[in-house]
CSV table of C-alpha atoms in Angstrom, one decimal:
chain,number,residue,atom,x,y,z
A,1,MET,CA,67.2,161.4,-58.6
A,2,THR,CA,65.5,163.3,-55.8
A,3,VAL,CA,67.6,166.0,-54.1
A,4,MET,CA,67.0,165.7,-50.4
A,5,PRO,CA,66.2,168.9,-48.5
A,6,ASP,CA,68.2,170.0,-45.6
A,7,PRO,CA,66.9,167.9,-42.7
A,8,GLN,CA,67.5,170.7,-40.2
A,9,ARG,CA,65.1,172.9,-42.1
A,10,VAL,CA,62.4,170.3,-41.8
A,11,ALA,CA,63.2,169.9,-38.1
A,12,ASP,CA,62.9,173.7,-37.7
A,13,LEU,CA,59.5,173.5,-39.3
A,14,LEU,CA,58.3,170.9,-36.8
A,15,ARG,CA,59.4,173.1,-33.9
A,16,GLN,CA,57.8,176.1,-35.5
A,17,VAL,CA,54.4,174.4,-36.1
A,18,ALA,CA,54.4,173.2,-32.6
A,19,ALA,CA,55.2,176.6,-31.2
A,20,GLU,CA,52.6,178.4,-33.4
A,21,GLU,CA,49.8,176.0,-33.9
A,22,ILE,CA,49.9,173.3,-31.3
A,23,MET,CA,51.2,174.4,-27.9
A,24,PRO,CA,49.1,177.6,-27.8
A,25,ARG,CA,46.1,175.4,-27.9
A,26,PHE,CA,47.4,172.7,-25.5
A,27,GLN,CA,45.0,172.5,-22.5
A,28,ARG,CA,43.1,175.4,-24.0
A,29,LEU,CA,40.8,173.7,-26.5
A,30,ALA,CA,37.1,174.6,-26.5
A,31,ALA,CA,34.5,171.9,-27.0
A,32,HIS,CA,33.7,173.1,-30.5
A,33,GLU,CA,37.4,172.8,-31.5
A,34,ILE,CA,37.3,169.0,-31.1
A,35,ARG,CA,35.2,166.7,-33.3
A,36,GLU,CA,34.9,163.0,-34.1
A,37,LYS,CA,36.0,161.6,-37.4
A,38,THR,CA,34.8,158.0,-37.4
A,39,GLY,CA,33.9,157.7,-33.7
A,40,PRO,CA,34.6,158.8,-30.1
A,41,HIS,CA,38.1,157.3,-30.2
A,42,ASP,CA,39.1,158.9,-33.5
A,43,LEU,CA,39.3,162.7,-32.9
A,44,VAL,CA,40.5,165.7,-34.8
A,45,THR,CA,41.1,169.2,-33.4
A,46,ILE,CA,41.6,172.6,-34.8
A,47,ALA,CA,45.3,172.1,-34.0
A,48,ASP,CA,45.5,169.0,-36.2
A,49,GLU,CA,44.0,170.8,-39.1
A,50,ALA,CA,46.0,174.0,-38.7
A,51,SER,CA,49.3,172.1,-38.3
A,52,GLU,CA,48.7,170.0,-41.4
A,53,ARG,CA,48.0,173.1,-43.5
A,54,PHE,CA,51.1,174.8,-42.2
A,55,LEU,CA,53.3,171.8,-42.9
A,56,GLU,CA,51.8,171.1,-46.3
A,57,GLN,CA,52.5,174.7,-47.4
A,58,HIS,CA,56.1,174.8,-46.1
A,59,LEU,CA,57.2,171.3,-47.0
A,60,ARG,CA,56.0,171.7,-50.6
A,61,ALA,CA,58.0,174.9,-50.9
A,62,LEU,CA,61.0,173.2,-49.5
A,63,LEU,CA,60.9,170.4,-52.1
A,64,PRO,CA,59.3,171.6,-55.4
A,65,GLY,CA,57.4,168.9,-57.2
A,66,SER,CA,56.7,167.0,-54.0
A,67,VAL,CA,53.2,165.9,-53.0
A,68,VAL,CA,51.7,165.6,-49.5
A,69,VAL,CA,49.9,162.7,-47.9
A,70,GLY,CA,48.5,164.1,-44.6
A,71,GLU,CA,46.4,162.2,-42.1
A,72,GLU,CA,43.6,164.7,-42.1
A,73,ALA,CA,43.5,165.3,-45.8
A,74,THR,CA,43.5,161.5,-46.4
A,75,ALA,CA,40.5,161.1,-44.0
A,76,ALA,CA,38.6,163.2,-46.6
A,77,ASN,CA,40.2,161.7,-49.7
A,78,PRO,CA,41.6,158.2,-49.2
A,79,GLY,CA,42.9,158.2,-52.7
A,80,LEU,CA,45.8,160.3,-51.6
A,81,LEU,CA,47.4,157.2,-50.2
A,82,ASP,CA,48.0,156.1,-53.8
A,83,ARG,CA,50.6,158.8,-54.2
A,84,LEU,CA,53.0,156.9,-52.0
A,85,ALA,CA,53.8,154.5,-54.8
A,86,ASP,CA,54.5,157.3,-57.3
A,87,ALA,CA,57.9,158.4,-58.3
A,88,ALA,CA,57.3,162.0,-57.0
A,89,PRO,CA,58.6,162.6,-53.5
A,90,ALA,CA,55.8,162.4,-51.0
A,91,TRP,CA,55.7,164.1,-47.6
A,92,ILE,CA,53.8,161.9,-45.1
A,93,ILE,CA,52.4,164.0,-42.2
A,94,ASP,CA,50.8,163.3,-38.9
A,95,PRO,CA,50.2,166.8,-37.6
A,96,VAL,CA,49.3,165.7,-34.1
A,97,ASP,CA,50.0,162.0,-33.3
A,98,GLY,CA,48.1,161.2,-30.2
A,99,THR,CA,45.1,163.6,-30.7
A,100,ARG,CA,43.1,161.9,-27.9
A,101,SER,CA,45.8,162.8,-25.4
A,102,PHE,CA,46.2,166.2,-26.8
A,103,ALA,CA,42.5,166.9,-26.6
A,104,ARG,CA,42.5,165.8,-23.0
A,105,GLY,CA,45.3,168.1,-22.1
A,106,LYS,CA,47.8,165.2,-21.5
A,107,PRO,CA,51.4,165.0,-22.9
A,108,GLY,CA,52.8,162.3,-25.1
A,109,PHE,CA,51.6,163.6,-28.5
A,110,THR,CA,54.0,164.3,-31.3
A,111,VAL,CA,54.4,165.7,-34.7
A,112,ILE,CA,55.6,163.2,-37.3
A,113,VAL,CA,56.9,163.8,-40.8
A,114,ALA,CA,58.4,161.3,-43.3
A,115,LEU,CA,59.7,161.7,-46.8
A,116,ALA,CA,59.1,158.8,-49.2
A,117,VAL,CA,60.2,158.3,-52.8
A,118,ALA,CA,58.7,155.6,-55.0
A,119,GLY,CA,57.3,153.7,-52.1
A,120,ARG,CA,60.4,153.8,-49.9
A,121,THR,CA,61.0,156.0,-46.9
A,122,ARG,CA,64.0,158.2,-47.3
A,123,ALA,CA,63.9,160.4,-44.2
A,124,GLY,CA,62.0,160.9,-41.0
A,125,TRP,CA,61.3,163.3,-38.2
A,126,ILE,CA,59.4,162.9,-34.9
A,127,TYR,CA,59.0,165.8,-32.4
A,128,ASP,CA,57.5,165.8,-28.9
A,129,PRO,CA,56.9,169.4,-28.1
A,130,VAL,CA,56.2,168.9,-24.4
A,131,ALA,CA,59.4,166.9,-23.8
A,132,ASP,CA,61.2,169.0,-26.4
A,133,GLU,CA,62.6,165.8,-27.9
A,134,LEU,CA,63.3,165.6,-31.6
A,135,ALA,CA,64.5,162.5,-33.6
A,136,MET,CA,65.6,162.8,-37.2
A,137,GLY,CA,67.5,160.8,-39.8
A,138,GLN,CA,68.0,159.9,-43.4
A,139,ALA,CA,68.4,156.5,-45.1
A,140,GLY,CA,72.0,155.4,-44.9
A,141,GLN,CA,73.0,158.3,-42.6
A,142,GLY,CA,71.9,157.3,-39.1
A,143,SER,CA,69.5,158.9,-36.8
A,144,THR,CA,69.8,161.3,-33.9
A,145,VAL,CA,67.8,162.5,-30.9
A,146,ASN,CA,68.3,166.1,-30.0
A,147,GLY,CA,71.5,166.1,-32.0
A,148,ALA,CA,73.1,163.0,-30.4
A,149,PRO,CA,73.2,159.5,-32.0
A,150,ALA,CA,70.0,157.6,-31.2
A,151,THR,CA,70.8,154.8,-28.7
A,152,LEU,CA,68.7,151.7,-28.6
A,153,SER,CA,68.6,149.4,-25.6
A,154,ALA,CA,71.0,146.5,-25.2
A,155,GLY,CA,68.4,143.9,-25.9
A,156,GLY,CA,68.4,140.5,-24.2
A,157,GLU,CA,66.1,137.6,-23.4
A,158,ALA,CA,62.5,138.1,-24.1
A,159,SER,CA,61.5,137.9,-20.5
A,160,ASP,CA,63.9,140.8,-19.7
A,161,LEU,CA,62.6,143.2,-22.4
A,162,ARG,CA,60.2,146.1,-22.0
A,163,GLY,CA,57.7,146.7,-24.7
A,164,SER,CA,54.2,147.3,-25.9
A,165,LEU,CA,51.8,145.2,-27.9
A,166,GLY,CA,49.2,147.0,-30.1
A,167,LEU,CA,46.6,144.2,-30.1
A,168,GLY,CA,43.5,146.2,-30.7
A,169,TYR,CA,43.4,145.7,-34.5
A,170,PHE,CA,44.0,141.9,-34.4
A,171,PRO,CA,41.0,139.7,-35.0
A,172,PRO,CA,39.4,138.6,-31.7
A,173,ALA,CA,40.6,135.0,-31.7
A,174,GLU,CA,44.2,136.0,-32.6
A,175,ARG,CA,44.2,138.8,-30.1
A,176,LYS,CA,43.2,136.4,-27.3
A,177,ALA,CA,45.9,134.0,-28.3
A,178,LEU,CA,48.5,136.8,-28.3
A,179,GLU,CA,47.3,137.9,-24.9
A,180,ARG,CA,47.9,134.5,-23.5
A,181,ARG,CA,51.3,134.2,-24.9
A,182,ALA,CA,52.2,137.7,-23.7
A,183,ALA,CA,52.1,136.4,-20.2
A,184,ASP,CA,55.7,135.3,-20.9
A,185,LEU,CA,56.7,139.0,-21.5
A,186,PRO,CA,56.4,140.5,-18.0
A,187,GLY,CA,57.9,143.9,-19.2
A,188,LEU,CA,54.8,145.0,-21.0
A,189,ARG,CA,53.3,148.4,-20.6
A,190,PRO,CA,50.1,149.9,-22.1
A,191,LEU,CA,50.4,151.0,-25.7
A,192,ARG,CA,50.5,154.8,-25.8
A,193,MET,CA,51.1,156.7,-29.1
A,194,ALA,CA,53.2,155.6,-32.0
A,195,GLY,CA,55.4,158.7,-32.2
A,196,ARG,CA,56.1,158.7,-28.5
A,197,GLU,CA,56.8,155.0,-28.5
A,198,TYR,CA,59.3,155.4,-31.4
A,199,LEU,CA,61.1,158.1,-29.4
A,200,ASP,CA,61.2,155.7,-26.4
A,201,LEU,CA,62.7,153.0,-28.7
A,202,LEU,CA,65.3,155.5,-30.0
A,203,THR,CA,66.4,156.5,-26.5
A,204,GLY,CA,66.5,153.0,-24.9
A,205,ARG,CA,63.5,153.5,-22.7
A,206,MET,CA,61.7,150.7,-24.5
A,207,ASP,CA,63.0,147.5,-26.2
A,208,PHE,CA,60.2,146.3,-28.5
A,209,ILE,CA,56.9,147.2,-30.1
A,210,LEU,CA,54.3,145.2,-32.0
A,211,TYR,CA,51.8,146.9,-34.3
A,212,ARG,CA,49.2,145.5,-36.7
A,213,ARG,CA,47.6,148.6,-38.2
A,214,LEU,CA,50.3,150.4,-40.3
A,215,MET,CA,49.0,153.8,-41.4
A,216,PRO,CA,52.0,155.5,-43.0
A,217,TRP,CA,51.8,158.7,-41.0
A,218,ASP,CA,52.2,156.6,-37.8
A,219,HIS,CA,55.1,154.4,-38.9
A,220,ALA,CA,57.1,155.5,-41.9
A,221,ALA,CA,59.3,157.9,-40.0
A,222,GLY,CA,59.7,155.7,-36.9
A,223,VAL,CA,60.6,152.5,-38.7
A,224,LEU,CA,63.3,154.3,-40.7
A,225,LEU,CA,64.8,156.1,-37.6
A,226,HIS,CA,64.8,152.8,-35.7
A,227,ALA,CA,66.6,151.0,-38.5
A,228,GLU,CA,69.1,153.8,-38.9
A,229,ALA,CA,69.9,153.4,-35.2
A,230,GLY,CA,70.7,149.8,-35.8
A,231,GLY,CA,67.4,148.2,-34.8
A,232,GLU,CA,65.7,145.2,-36.2
A,233,GLY,CA,62.2,146.1,-37.6
A,234,ARG,CA,60.3,143.8,-40.0
A,235,LEU,CA,56.9,142.3,-40.5
A,236,VAL,CA,56.6,139.1,-38.5
A,237,ASP,CA,56.6,137.1,-41.7
A,238,GLY,CA,60.1,138.5,-42.4
A,239,ASP,CA,59.2,141.0,-45.1
A,240,ASP,CA,60.5,144.5,-45.0
A,241,TYR,CA,58.3,147.4,-44.1
A,242,ARG,CA,57.1,149.9,-46.8
A,243,PRO,CA,55.0,152.9,-46.3
A,244,THR,CA,52.5,151.6,-48.8
A,245,LEU,CA,51.5,148.8,-46.4
A,246,ARG,CA,48.3,149.1,-44.4
A,247,GLU,CA,48.5,146.1,-42.1
A,248,GLY,CA,51.3,144.1,-40.4
A,249,PRO,CA,51.9,142.9,-37.9
A,250,ILE,CA,55.3,144.5,-37.6
A,251,LEU,CA,57.8,143.9,-34.7
A,252,LEU,CA,60.6,146.2,-33.8
A,253,ALA,CA,63.4,145.3,-31.4
A,254,PRO,CA,66.9,146.5,-30.7
A,255,ASP,CA,68.7,143.7,-32.5
A,256,ALA,CA,68.1,140.5,-34.5
A,257,PRO,CA,68.4,138.1,-31.5
A,258,SER,CA,65.9,140.2,-29.4
A,259,TRP,CA,63.5,140.3,-32.4
A,260,HIS,CA,63.6,136.6,-32.9
A,261,ALA,CA,63.1,136.0,-29.1
A,262,VAL,CA,60.0,138.1,-28.9
A,263,ARG,CA,58.6,136.7,-32.1
A,264,ALA,CA,59.1,133.2,-30.9
A,265,VAL,CA,57.1,133.9,-27.7
A,266,LEU,CA,54.2,135.6,-29.6
A,267,PHE,CA,54.0,133.6,-32.9
A,268,ASP,CA,55.8,130.3,-32.8
């Protein structure tokens, strides 16, 4: 049985890496400190790489025998994703979620860490260093934002809910159909960044989110924290989320009635 590390020590590491590796470079990046990975919309900066190295070193030390699945390391070695199904505890790291905004000197980026064991998320942390907002939680123990219990919105009818739809990874025909149906959801706002949107769910600023692409560093922590706050988050076919999944779609809402209401508009 895995002995869980002190969650506050992990939270302190997120604050530390933000203070030492991320914020000193915010709005100060030189051109040579930003490069493309797969294209102009998929960027990595010196802050991403330095933050991932920092977190990998310190998280391994915090939980001996654990492995690390980081976004940047996985870009170079996709086989690292296979570690998520192993019995060994796996730290899942997004060192700077929202790199495009960070590289442009705009807020909204976050640091995301999750801990998975045998393909199930056991704990999660999301930190927005500009807003100084930190969410954390463990399976079966609830989730908090800056030390207070996470508070989801009250939910309601689909036409009254505020949310975002990540339609960019849907096949073109399906995306067009969803765009037509989304006209019945007047509370939509543009998709921003996964970490920031999960924080907005956990503080009641948003009601629902739909994603299709499910890279574990984007979603493992947020789905757990949302569930621990009492939210309803499942694949639209009804299956549970697991960090070993790569594609959804997944829908998150504050409660079951709201989840079914939004799903009915988009998919029924």
